[in-house]
Amino acid sequence: MKTILYLSSKSETADRLEDSIHMALPNGDMETYHTLESLSHRLRQPLLGRSLLVLLAESEKELDAMVELAGLLDSFIIILVLPNSDRLTISKAHTLKPRFFAIMNEDFKDVVLVVKNIIYQNSDIH
Amino acid sequence: MARILVIDDDLMMCDMLSRKISRMGHTAITAHNSTDGLSLARQQSFDIVFIDVRLPDGNGMDIMPLIKQTPSQPEIIIITGLADPDGAEIAIKMGAWDYVQKGSSLMEIILPLTRALQYREEKTAVAYKVALKRDEIVGSSPQIKNALDLLAQAANTDTSVLLTGETGSGKEVFAGAIHKNSPRADKSFIIVDCAALPEKLIESLLFGHRKGSFTGASENRVGLIKQADGGTLFLDEVGELPLALQKSFLRVLQTKTFRPIGSETEIESDFRLIAATNRNLEQMVEEGTFREDLLFRLKSFTIDLPPLRMRREDIKALTIFHTSKICDRFQIATKGFSPELFDALMSFDWPGNVRELVNTLERAITAAYEEPVIYPKHLPINIRVQIARNAAVHDAQLLKNHADEENRRAAATPKVESDSENLPSYKDMREEAISSAEGNYLKKLLASSGGNIGEACRISELSRSRLYSLLKKYGLTDKNSPEEQD
């Protein structure tokens, strides 16, 4: 199963998340993108199977931009990291139908657990 | 074909109505008290429910509002042994279609049934055409139409829905479509993937927690149940919900209240539940891994999604729809299809269902990237191998069937002697064949004329003397001869 990671900046949060995903997938098939344009371009290429998409939205604006891409995301298993836990933010996040979401000021231990679990659950599918 | 429930303790009435309903081409199911009747109405879909007023465990009119609220929202016809005007008025005011006395002829009971079915058919057709947003549900097979009918019914109510079906059969798409067609469409659709979430996380994610309530709870967190307030909670892979949590979740379903971890206060959430599973929950109940009371609650309205191999006629429409969607995503011109491609796709069993078909199409489009038409050669090698194997098995079976048929025919046909010395002369063969045919004909003639010679002459167009001569020749003028009966 392929994993695609999106982190827009080189912030401390982005570094922590990237480290956490690497920890969850030490030998995994992973690609990382740093702009929504490059991510969007990748999503328009063949993926050949179900893939996991981990998206870090460090601001409301970035989350809005991700929601604009929703049409390209519907075949992915999505894990979202959100800028805050405001009701509106979470409500917006649910339009992307994430399997799990975390808040960016949390440690990402739960994200690691969920990624490992999803990879395990999907390891025998096609 | 409509489904009709008859709730009456009068067994003779039940039997009479059931037989009449069956003769009309519908399905009749009976219950003999209000508890069983209500339970059936909650578990299954019905178009019409007949309810007797006097039932052993109470007044049938009392369960009428409850039955009207069940997902299929059936029309109710009250039947009573002793009609009274006040009762009739109450029944009609409570929303009954009609109020009929049992003493009436069966036709007088059936007439309102026919009218109610007509009304319901028209109502369903209009609602279906006008309102249903199908989303990505593609196909027109009877199986998918049936599932869509149930989807339309489920969307119009607030009851819990259980979606069952194999992996990749579209349970999440159906759940989304129920939400989008429901009055909660403008509120959140919250997915809880019980298979994706580790057991130790599910409870705090569902119920939420207070800061400091356990190690790692550094902030307050609103649970997914509360996030679904006003909207729909979709519990995917519900069979994976930990047993320990099933009891707490059942309580939430019953009361629509819960207490976040570490909180002293109960909070409310008005959510509609849709659950999905590819597991056999009944079997899990028997094995002790799923709670029976939770299953009972979940399956109040069940939609069983057909596997793709059971609706092969939809494969062409699905292929066209998803190819267009994938090409749109790739920003390339959509592809054409060779007729052989559809034959190949339709001969495959698709164990991964629609999801596997979509993945296969993506691979085929990738393989045919520059070419305008997709051929079977563009399909992934594992699929082509399987298709070829299936075709070989199919051909071998056809050959075997043909050979078996030939052998059967050969065994049934008398052997032709190859020894020329045993062949009769042409004249002898001809006379024998004629004699055999004449004898058989005369026996049949006597049987069909009842032994009446006049009638036999009329049918055979033989003269009376010629007929007697023939009957004598073939020994058919015994003591029960036609002469005596003529």
Coordinates of C-alpha atoms in Angstrom, one line a residue:
Chain A
M1 CA 0.0 0.0 0.0
K2 CA 1.4 3.4 -1.0
T3 CA 1.5 6.3 1.5
I4 CA 1.5 9.9 0.3
L5 CA 2.4 12.5 2.9
Y6 CA 1.7 16.2 2.4
L7 CA 3.5 18.8 4.6
S8 CA 3.7 22.4 3.3
S9 CA 6.4 23.8 5.5
K10 CA 9.6 22.9 7.3
S11 CA 8.0 23.7 10.7
E12 CA 8.6 21.8 13.9
T13 CA 5.1 20.2 13.5
A14 CA 5.9 19.1 10.0
D15 CA 9.2 17.5 11.1
R16 CA 7.5 15.7 14.0
L17 CA 4.8 14.4 11.7
E18 CA 7.3 13.3 9.1
D19 CA 9.4 11.5 11.7
S20 CA 6.3 9.8 13.1
I21 CA 5.2 8.5 9.7
H22 CA 8.7 7.2 9.0
M23 CA 8.5 5.5 12.4
A24 CA 5.2 3.9 11.4
L25 CA 6.5 2.8 8.0
P26 CA 10.2 2.1 8.3
N27 CA 10.3 0.3 5.0
G28 CA 7.1 1.6 3.5
D29 CA 6.3 2.8 0.0
M30 CA 6.1 6.6 0.8
E31 CA 6.1 9.8 -1.3
T32 CA 6.2 13.3 0.3
Y33 CA 4.9 16.5 -1.3
H34 CA 5.4 20.1 0.0
T35 CA 3.0 22.1 -2.2
L36 CA -0.7 21.5 -3.0
E37 CA 0.2 21.9 -6.7
S38 CA 2.7 19.1 -6.6
L39 CA 0.3 17.0 -4.6
S40 CA -2.6 17.7 -6.9
H41 CA -0.3 16.8 -9.9
R42 CA 0.6 13.5 -8.2
L43 CA -3.0 12.7 -7.5
R44 CA -3.8 13.1 -11.2
Q45 CA -1.3 10.3 -12.0
P46 CA -2.0 6.6 -11.7
L47 CA -1.8 5.2 -8.2
L48 CA -2.5 1.6 -9.0
G49 CA -4.3 0.5 -5.8
R50 CA -5.7 1.9 -2.6
S51 CA -3.4 4.4 -1.0
L52 CA -3.1 6.2 2.3
L53 CA -2.9 10.0 2.3
V54 CA -1.7 11.8 5.4
L55 CA -2.4 15.6 5.1
L56 CA -1.1 18.3 7.5
A57 CA -3.2 21.5 7.4
E58 CA -1.3 24.0 9.5
S59 CA -3.9 26.7 8.9
E60 CA -7.6 27.2 8.1
K61 CA -6.6 28.5 4.7
E62 CA -4.6 25.3 4.0
L63 CA -7.6 23.2 5.1
D64 CA -9.9 25.2 2.8
A65 CA -7.5 24.5 -0.1
M66 CA -7.5 20.8 0.7
V67 CA -11.4 20.8 0.7
E68 CA -11.1 22.3 -2.8
L69 CA -9.2 19.2 -3.8
A70 CA -11.9 16.8 -2.4
G71 CA -12.8 15.5 -5.9
L72 CA -9.4 14.0 -6.2
L73 CA -9.3 12.5 -2.7
D74 CA -12.4 10.3 -2.6
S75 CA -10.6 7.0 -3.3
F76 CA -8.0 7.5 -0.5
I77 CA -7.9 6.5 3.1
I78 CA -7.2 9.9 4.6
I79 CA -5.6 10.9 7.9
L80 CA -5.8 14.6 8.7
V81 CA -3.8 16.7 11.1
L82 CA -5.7 19.9 11.8
P83 CA -4.6 23.3 13.0
N84 CA -7.1 23.4 15.9
S85 CA -10.1 21.7 17.3
D86 CA -12.6 24.4 16.7
R87 CA -16.1 23.1 15.8
L88 CA -16.0 24.8 12.4
T89 CA -12.6 23.3 11.6
I90 CA -13.6 19.8 12.5
S91 CA -16.9 20.2 10.6
K92 CA -15.0 21.2 7.5
A93 CA -12.5 18.3 8.0
H94 CA -15.3 15.8 8.0
T95 CA -16.2 16.8 4.4
L96 CA -13.0 15.0 3.4
K97 CA -14.2 11.8 5.1
P98 CA -11.0 11.2 7.2
R99 CA -10.5 7.8 8.8
F100 CA -8.7 9.6 11.7
F101 CA -7.7 13.1 12.6
A102 CA -5.3 14.6 15.1
I103 CA -4.6 18.2 16.2
M104 CA -1.2 19.6 15.3
N105 CA -0.3 20.5 18.9
E106 CA -0.7 16.9 20.0
D107 CA 2.1 14.3 20.0
F108 CA 1.5 12.0 17.0
K109 CA 1.6 8.7 18.9
D110 CA -2.0 8.0 17.9
V111 CA -1.3 8.8 14.3
V112 CA 1.5 6.2 14.3
L113 CA -0.8 3.6 15.8
V114 CA -3.6 4.3 13.3
V115 CA -1.2 4.3 10.3
K116 CA 0.3 1.0 11.4
N117 CA -3.2 -0.4 11.8
I118 CA -4.4 0.8 8.4
I119 CA -1.3 -0.6 6.7
Y120 CA -1.8 -3.9 8.5
Q121 CA -5.5 -4.1 7.7
N122 CA -5.0 -3.4 4.0
S123 CA -1.9 -5.5 3.6
D124 CA -3.8 -8.5 2.2
I125 CA -6.2 -6.6 -0.1
H126 CA -5.4 -7.2 -3.8
Chain B
M1 CA -44.7 -7.8 -5.7
A2 CA -45.8 -6.2 -2.4
R3 CA -45.1 -7.5 1.1
I4 CA -48.2 -7.6 3.4
L5 CA -48.2 -8.2 7.1
V6 CA -51.4 -9.6 8.7
I7 CA -51.6 -9.2 12.5
D8 CA -54.6 -11.1 13.7
D9 CA -55.2 -13.9 16.3
D10 CA -58.0 -15.3 14.2
L11 CA -56.1 -18.1 12.4
M12 CA -58.9 -18.7 9.9
M13 CA -58.9 -15.0 8.9
C14 CA -55.1 -15.0 8.6
D15 CA -55.2 -18.1 6.4
M16 CA -58.0 -16.8 4.2
L17 CA -56.3 -13.4 3.7
S18 CA -52.9 -14.9 3.1
R19 CA -54.1 -17.2 0.4
K20 CA -56.0 -14.4 -1.3
I21 CA -52.9 -12.2 -1.1
S22 CA -50.7 -14.9 -2.5
R23 CA -53.1 -15.5 -5.4
M24 CA -52.7 -11.7 -6.1
G25 CA -49.0 -12.3 -6.5
H26 CA -47.9 -10.7 -3.3
T27 CA -46.2 -12.0 -0.2
A28 CA -48.2 -12.4 3.0
I29 CA -46.6 -12.8 6.5
T30 CA -48.7 -13.3 9.6
A31 CA -48.3 -12.6 13.3
H32 CA -50.9 -13.5 15.9
N33 CA -50.3 -10.8 18.6
S34 CA -49.2 -7.2 18.7
T35 CA -45.7 -7.9 20.1
D36 CA -44.7 -10.3 17.3
G37 CA -46.4 -8.0 14.7
L38 CA -44.5 -5.0 15.8
S39 CA -41.3 -6.8 15.9
L40 CA -41.7 -8.1 12.4
A41 CA -42.7 -4.6 11.1
R42 CA -39.5 -3.3 12.7
Q43 CA -37.2 -6.0 11.2
Q44 CA -38.7 -6.3 7.7
S45 CA -40.1 -4.0 5.1
F46 CA -43.8 -4.1 4.4
D47 CA -46.1 -2.2 2.1
I48 CA -49.4 -2.8 3.9
V49 CA -50.2 -4.0 7.4
F50 CA -53.6 -5.4 8.4
I51 CA -54.2 -5.0 12.1
D52 CA -57.0 -6.6 14.1
V53 CA -58.3 -4.4 16.8
R54 CA -58.6 -7.1 19.5
L55 CA -55.3 -8.9 20.0
P56 CA -54.4 -11.3 22.9
D57 CA -51.8 -8.8 24.3
G58 CA -53.6 -5.6 23.7
N59 CA -55.5 -3.3 21.4
G60 CA -54.1 -3.4 17.8
M61 CA -54.8 0.3 17.4
D62 CA -52.1 1.0 20.0
I63 CA -49.3 -0.4 17.8
M64 CA -50.5 1.5 14.7
P65 CA -48.5 4.7 15.2
L66 CA -45.4 2.6 16.0
I67 CA -45.8 0.6 12.8
K68 CA -46.3 3.7 10.8
Q69 CA -43.0 5.0 12.0
T70 CA -41.1 1.9 10.9
P71 CA -38.7 2.4 8.0
S72 CA -41.0 1.1 5.3
Q73 CA -43.9 3.4 6.6
P74 CA -46.6 0.9 5.5
E75 CA -50.2 1.8 5.0
I76 CA -52.4 0.4 7.7
I77 CA -55.8 -1.3 7.3
I78 CA -57.7 -1.9 10.5
I79 CA -59.8 -5.0 10.6
T80 CA -62.3 -5.6 13.3
G81 CA -64.9 -8.2 14.3
L82 CA -67.2 -5.6 15.8
A83 CA -67.1 -2.3 13.9
D84 CA -68.1 0.9 15.7
P85 CA -68.3 4.4 14.3
D86 CA -66.1 5.9 17.1
G87 CA -63.4 3.3 16.5
A88 CA -63.5 3.9 12.8
E89 CA -63.1 7.7 13.3
I90 CA -60.2 7.2 15.7
A91 CA -58.5 4.9 13.2
I92 CA -58.8 7.2 10.3
K93 CA -57.6 10.2 12.4
M94 CA -54.6 8.2 13.5
G95 CA -53.6 7.7 9.8
A96 CA -55.2 4.3 8.9
W97 CA -55.9 3.8 5.2
D98 CA -59.2 2.1 6.0
Y99 CA -61.3 0.5 8.7
V100 CA -63.0 -2.7 7.6
Q101 CA -65.4 -5.1 9.4
K102 CA -64.4 -8.8 9.2
G103 CA -68.0 -9.9 8.6
S104 CA -67.8 -8.2 5.2
S105 CA -67.1 -10.3 2.2
L106 CA -63.4 -11.0 1.4
M107 CA -63.7 -8.7 -1.6
E108 CA -64.6 -5.8 0.7
I109 CA -61.4 -6.4 2.6
I110 CA -59.3 -6.8 -0.5
L111 CA -60.6 -3.7 -2.3
P112 CA -58.9 -1.2 0.1
L113 CA -55.8 -3.3 -0.2
T114 CA -55.7 -3.0 -4.0
R115 CA -56.3 0.8 -3.7
A116 CA -53.6 1.2 -1.0
L117 CA -51.1 -0.7 -3.1
Q118 CA -51.9 1.5 -6.2
Y119 CA -51.4 4.6 -4.1
R120 CA -48.2 3.3 -2.7
E121 CA -46.8 2.3 -6.1
E122 CA -47.5 5.8 -7.5
K123 CA -46.1 7.5 -4.4
T124 CA -42.9 5.4 -4.5
A125 CA -42.4 6.0 -8.2
V126 CA -42.7 9.7 -7.9
A127 CA -40.5 10.0 -4.8
Y128 CA -37.8 7.7 -6.4
K129 CA -37.7 9.6 -9.7
V130 CA -37.7 13.1 -8.2
A131 CA -35.7 12.9 -5.0
L132 CA -33.1 10.2 -5.0
K133 CA -29.5 11.3 -5.4
R134 CA -27.7 8.2 -6.5
D135 CA -24.2 9.6 -6.0
E136 CA -21.8 6.9 -7.4
I137 CA -24.4 4.1 -7.3
V138 CA -24.3 2.9 -10.9
G139 CA -26.5 0.2 -12.4
S140 CA -30.0 -0.8 -13.3
S141 CA -30.0 -4.5 -12.4
P142 CA -32.9 -5.8 -10.3
Q143 CA -30.5 -6.3 -7.4
I144 CA -29.3 -2.7 -7.4
K145 CA -32.8 -1.3 -8.0
N146 CA -34.0 -3.3 -5.0
A147 CA -31.2 -1.8 -2.9
L148 CA -32.0 1.7 -4.1
D149 CA -35.6 1.2 -3.2
L150 CA -34.5 0.4 0.3
L151 CA -32.1 3.3 0.3
A152 CA -35.0 5.6 -0.6
Q153 CA -37.1 4.2 2.2
A154 CA -34.3 4.5 4.7
A155 CA -33.4 8.0 3.7
N156 CA -37.0 9.1 4.6
T157 CA -36.8 7.9 8.1
D158 CA -34.5 8.3 11.1
T159 CA -34.1 4.7 12.0
S160 CA -30.7 2.9 12.3
V161 CA -29.6 1.2 9.2
L162 CA -27.3 -1.9 8.8
L163 CA -25.5 -2.2 5.5
T164 CA -24.1 -5.7 4.8
G165 CA -22.1 -6.9 1.9
E166 CA -18.7 -8.1 0.7
T167 CA -15.6 -5.9 0.8
G168 CA -15.7 -3.3 -2.0
S169 CA -19.5 -3.7 -2.7
G170 CA -20.1 0.0 -1.9
K171 CA -21.3 0.1 1.7
E172 CA -19.7 3.5 2.3
V173 CA -21.1 4.9 -0.9
F174 CA -24.6 3.7 0.1
A175 CA -24.2 5.2 3.6
G176 CA -23.2 8.5 2.1
A177 CA -26.2 8.4 -0.2
I178 CA -28.6 7.6 2.6
H179 CA -27.2 10.7 4.5
K180 CA -27.4 12.9 1.4
N181 CA -31.0 11.9 0.7
S182 CA -32.1 12.3 4.4
P183 CA -33.3 15.4 6.2
R184 CA -29.9 15.5 8.0
A185 CA -28.1 16.1 4.7
D186 CA -26.9 19.6 5.6
K187 CA -25.2 18.3 8.8
S188 CA -22.1 16.3 9.3
F189 CA -21.5 12.7 8.0
I190 CA -19.0 11.3 10.5
I191 CA -17.1 8.1 9.6
V192 CA -15.9 5.9 12.4
D193 CA -13.7 3.1 10.9
C194 CA -13.7 0.4 13.6
A195 CA -11.2 -1.6 11.6
A196 CA -8.7 1.2 11.1
L197 CA -8.8 2.5 14.7
P198 CA -6.7 0.6 17.3
E199 CA -8.9 -0.9 20.1
K200 CA -7.4 1.4 22.8
L201 CA -8.2 4.5 20.9
I202 CA -11.8 3.8 19.9
E203 CA -13.4 4.6 23.2
S204 CA -11.8 8.1 23.6
L205 CA -12.4 8.9 20.0
L206 CA -16.1 7.9 20.1
F207 CA -17.0 9.4 23.5
G208 CA -14.3 12.2 23.8
H209 CA -12.4 12.9 27.0
R210 CA -11.6 15.6 29.5
K211 CA -8.0 16.9 29.8
G212 CA -6.0 14.8 32.2
S213 CA -8.5 11.9 32.4
F214 CA -5.8 9.5 31.3
T215 CA -2.1 9.6 30.3
G216 CA -1.8 11.4 27.0
A217 CA -5.1 13.3 27.4
S218 CA -3.4 16.7 27.2
E219 CA -6.5 18.5 26.0
N220 CA -10.3 18.2 26.1
R221 CA -11.5 16.3 23.0
V222 CA -15.0 16.3 21.6
G223 CA -15.9 12.7 20.7
L224 CA -17.2 11.6 17.3
I225 CA -20.6 10.9 18.7
K226 CA -21.0 14.5 19.7
Q227 CA -19.5 15.7 16.4
A228 CA -22.3 13.8 14.7
D229 CA -25.0 15.8 16.6
G230 CA -27.7 16.6 14.1
G231 CA -26.1 14.5 11.4
T232 CA -25.2 10.9 10.7
L233 CA -22.7 8.6 12.4
F234 CA -21.4 6.0 10.1
L235 CA -19.9 3.0 12.0
D236 CA -17.9 1.2 9.3
E237 CA -16.8 -2.4 10.0
V238 CA -19.0 -2.5 13.1
G239 CA -18.1 -6.1 13.6
E240 CA -14.7 -4.9 14.8
L241 CA -16.1 -2.8 17.6
P242 CA -14.5 -4.1 20.8
L243 CA -16.9 -6.3 22.8
A244 CA -16.3 -4.2 25.9
L245 CA -17.4 -1.0 24.1
Q246 CA -20.5 -2.6 22.6
K247 CA -22.5 -2.3 25.8
S248 CA -21.7 1.4 26.2
F249 CA -22.5 2.1 22.6
L250 CA -25.8 0.3 22.9
R251 CA -26.8 2.6 25.8
V252 CA -25.9 5.6 23.6
L253 CA -28.2 4.3 20.9
Q254 CA -31.0 3.8 23.4
T255 CA -30.7 7.1 25.2
K256 CA -28.8 9.4 22.8
T257 CA -26.8 10.5 25.9
F258 CA -23.3 9.6 27.0
R259 CA -20.5 10.7 29.3
P260 CA -17.1 11.6 27.9
I261 CA -14.2 9.9 29.6
G262 CA -13.3 11.7 32.8
S263 CA -16.5 13.8 32.7
E264 CA -19.1 14.0 35.5
T265 CA -21.8 15.2 33.1
E266 CA -23.9 13.4 30.6
I267 CA -24.2 15.1 27.2
E268 CA -26.7 14.6 24.5
S269 CA -26.2 13.9 20.8
D270 CA -29.1 13.6 18.3
F271 CA -27.4 11.5 15.6
R272 CA -28.7 8.9 13.1
L273 CA -26.7 5.7 13.0
I274 CA -25.7 3.8 9.9
A275 CA -23.5 0.7 10.5
A276 CA -21.8 -1.5 7.9
T277 CA -20.1 -4.9 8.0
N278 CA -18.8 -7.6 5.8
R279 CA -18.9 -10.0 8.8
N280 CA -21.7 -12.4 9.7
L281 CA -22.9 -10.7 12.9
E282 CA -25.4 -13.5 13.7
Q283 CA -22.6 -16.0 13.7
M284 CA -20.5 -13.6 15.8
V285 CA -23.4 -13.5 18.3
E286 CA -23.3 -17.3 18.5
E287 CA -19.6 -17.2 19.0
G288 CA -19.9 -14.6 21.8
T289 CA -18.0 -11.9 20.0
F290 CA -20.9 -9.6 19.3
R291 CA -23.8 -8.6 21.6
E292 CA -27.2 -9.9 20.5
D293 CA -29.0 -6.8 21.9
L294 CA -26.8 -4.5 19.9
L295 CA -27.3 -6.6 16.7
F296 CA -31.1 -6.5 17.3
R297 CA -30.9 -2.7 17.6
L298 CA -28.7 -2.3 14.5
K299 CA -30.6 -4.6 12.1
S300 CA -34.0 -2.8 12.5
F301 CA -33.5 -1.8 8.8
T302 CA -31.0 -3.9 6.8
I303 CA -29.8 -3.4 3.3
D304 CA -27.8 -6.3 1.8
L305 CA -25.7 -5.1 -1.0
P306 CA -25.2 -7.6 -3.8
P307 CA -21.7 -8.7 -4.8
L308 CA -20.8 -7.6 -8.4
R309 CA -20.8 -11.2 -9.7
M310 CA -24.5 -11.3 -8.8
R311 CA -25.2 -8.2 -11.0
R312 CA -23.0 -8.7 -14.0
E313 CA -25.3 -6.7 -16.2
D314 CA -24.2 -3.5 -14.3
I315 CA -20.5 -4.0 -15.2
K316 CA -20.8 -2.2 -18.5
A317 CA -22.4 0.9 -17.0
L318 CA -19.9 0.8 -14.1
T319 CA -17.0 0.6 -16.5
I320 CA -18.2 3.5 -18.6
F321 CA -18.9 5.7 -15.5
H322 CA -15.6 5.0 -13.7
T323 CA -13.5 5.2 -16.9
S324 CA -14.9 8.6 -17.6
K325 CA -14.1 9.6 -14.0
I326 CA -10.6 8.3 -14.0
C327 CA -9.8 9.9 -17.4
D328 CA -11.2 13.1 -16.0
R329 CA -8.8 12.8 -13.0
F330 CA -5.9 12.0 -15.3
Q331 CA -6.9 15.0 -17.5
I332 CA -7.0 12.9 -20.6
A333 CA -9.7 12.2 -23.2
T334 CA -12.0 9.5 -22.2
K335 CA -11.4 6.0 -23.8
G336 CA -13.5 3.8 -26.0
F337 CA -14.0 0.1 -25.3
S338 CA -13.7 -2.9 -27.5
P339 CA -16.6 -5.3 -27.3
E340 CA -14.2 -8.0 -26.2
L341 CA -13.3 -5.9 -23.2
F342 CA -16.9 -6.0 -21.8
D343 CA -17.0 -9.7 -22.5
A344 CA -13.8 -10.2 -20.6
L345 CA -14.9 -8.0 -17.7
M346 CA -18.2 -9.7 -17.4
S347 CA -16.7 -13.2 -17.3
F348 CA -14.6 -12.3 -14.3
D349 CA -16.0 -12.9 -10.8
W350 CA -14.6 -9.7 -9.1
P351 CA -14.0 -11.0 -5.5
G352 CA -13.1 -7.4 -4.6
N353 CA -16.3 -6.2 -6.2
V354 CA -16.7 -2.6 -7.5
R355 CA -13.5 -1.4 -5.8
E356 CA -11.5 -4.1 -7.6
L357 CA -13.2 -3.2 -10.9
V358 CA -12.2 0.5 -10.4
N359 CA -8.6 -0.4 -9.6
T360 CA -8.5 -2.7 -12.6
L361 CA -9.8 0.1 -14.9
E362 CA -7.2 2.5 -13.6
R363 CA -4.5 0.0 -14.5
A364 CA -6.1 -0.6 -17.9
I365 CA -6.3 3.1 -18.6
T366 CA -2.7 3.5 -17.5
A367 CA -1.7 0.7 -19.9
A368 CA -3.6 2.2 -22.8
Y369 CA -2.5 5.7 -22.0
E370 CA -1.9 6.9 -25.5
E371 CA -4.4 4.7 -27.2
P372 CA -8.0 5.7 -27.7
V373 CA -9.6 2.3 -27.1
I374 CA -9.2 -0.1 -24.2
Y375 CA -8.8 -3.8 -25.2
P376 CA -8.5 -6.9 -23.0
K377 CA -4.7 -6.8 -23.6
H378 CA -4.7 -3.7 -21.4
L379 CA -6.1 -5.5 -18.4
P380 CA -3.7 -6.5 -15.6
I381 CA -2.0 -9.9 -16.3
N382 CA -3.5 -11.6 -13.2
I383 CA -7.1 -10.6 -14.4
R384 CA -6.4 -11.8 -17.9
V385 CA -5.0 -15.1 -16.6
Q386 CA -8.0 -15.7 -14.5
I387 CA -10.4 -14.7 -17.4
A388 CA -8.5 -17.2 -19.7
R389 CA -8.7 -19.9 -17.0
N390 CA -12.5 -19.3 -16.5
A391 CA -13.0 -19.4 -20.3
A392 CA -11.0 -22.7 -20.5
V393 CA -13.1 -24.2 -17.7
H394 CA -16.3 -23.0 -19.3
D395 CA -15.3 -24.4 -22.7
A396 CA -14.3 -27.7 -21.2
Q397 CA -17.6 -27.9 -19.4
L398 CA -19.5 -27.1 -22.7
L399 CA -17.6 -29.9 -24.4
K400 CA -18.3 -32.3 -21.6
N401 CA -22.0 -31.4 -21.6
H402 CA -22.0 -31.9 -25.4
A403 CA -20.3 -35.3 -25.1
D404 CA -22.7 -36.4 -22.3
E405 CA -25.7 -35.4 -24.4
E406 CA -24.3 -37.4 -27.3
N407 CA -23.8 -40.4 -25.1
R408 CA -27.2 -40.1 -23.6
R409 CA -28.8 -39.9 -27.1
A410 CA -26.8 -42.9 -28.3
A411 CA -27.9 -44.9 -25.3
A412 CA -31.5 -44.0 -25.9
T413 CA -31.4 -44.9 -29.6
P414 CA -31.7 -48.5 -30.6
K415 CA -28.4 -49.7 -32.0
V416 CA -28.3 -50.0 -35.8
E417 CA -27.2 -53.4 -36.7
S418 CA -24.1 -53.3 -38.9
D419 CA -24.6 -56.9 -40.0
S420 CA -26.2 -56.7 -43.5
E421 CA -27.7 -60.2 -43.1
N422 CA -30.0 -59.0 -40.4
L423 CA -31.5 -56.2 -42.4
P424 CA -35.1 -56.8 -43.6
S425 CA -36.1 -56.2 -47.1
Y426 CA -37.5 -52.8 -47.9
K427 CA -41.0 -54.2 -48.4
D428 CA -41.0 -56.0 -45.0
M429 CA -39.6 -52.9 -43.3
R430 CA -42.3 -50.7 -44.9
E431 CA -45.1 -53.1 -44.0
E432 CA -43.9 -53.4 -40.4
A433 CA -43.6 -49.6 -40.0
I434 CA -47.1 -49.1 -41.5
S435 CA -48.6 -51.8 -39.2
S436 CA -47.0 -50.3 -36.2
A437 CA -48.2 -46.8 -37.0
E438 CA -51.8 -48.0 -37.9
G439 CA -52.1 -50.0 -34.7
N440 CA -50.9 -47.1 -32.6
Y441 CA -53.2 -44.7 -34.4
L442 CA -56.3 -46.9 -33.9
K443 CA -55.6 -47.3 -30.2
K444 CA -55.4 -43.5 -29.8
L445 CA -58.5 -43.0 -32.0
L446 CA -60.5 -45.3 -29.7
A447 CA -59.2 -43.6 -26.6
S448 CA -60.0 -40.1 -27.9
S449 CA -63.5 -41.1 -29.2
G450 CA -64.3 -42.9 -26.0
G451 CA -65.0 -46.0 -28.0
N452 CA -67.8 -44.3 -29.9
I453 CA -67.5 -45.6 -33.5
G454 CA -69.5 -42.7 -35.0
E455 CA -67.1 -40.2 -33.4
A456 CA -64.1 -42.3 -34.4
C457 CA -65.3 -42.2 -38.0
R458 CA -65.7 -38.5 -37.8
I459 CA -62.2 -37.9 -36.4
S460 CA -60.5 -40.4 -38.8
E461 CA -62.6 -39.6 -41.8
L462 CA -62.8 -43.4 -42.4
S463 CA -65.9 -45.2 -43.5
R464 CA -67.6 -47.3 -40.9
S465 CA -66.8 -50.6 -42.8
R466 CA -63.2 -49.6 -43.3
L467 CA -62.8 -48.8 -39.6
Y468 CA -64.3 -52.1 -38.5
S469 CA -62.0 -53.9 -40.9
L470 CA -59.0 -52.2 -39.5
L471 CA -60.0 -52.8 -35.9
K472 CA -60.5 -56.5 -36.7
K473 CA -57.1 -56.6 -38.4
Y474 CA -55.3 -55.3 -35.3
G475 CA -57.4 -57.3 -32.8
L476 CA -59.2 -54.3 -31.3
T477 CA -62.7 -55.7 -31.5
D478 CA -62.8 -57.7 -28.1
K479 CA -65.8 -57.9 -25.8
N480 CA -65.5 -54.2 -25.0
S481 CA -65.5 -53.5 -28.6
P482 CA -66.7 -50.2 -29.9
E483 CA -69.6 -52.0 -31.6
E484 CA -71.2 -52.6 -28.3
Q485 CA -70.8 -49.0 -27.2
D486 CA -71.9 -47.4 -30.4

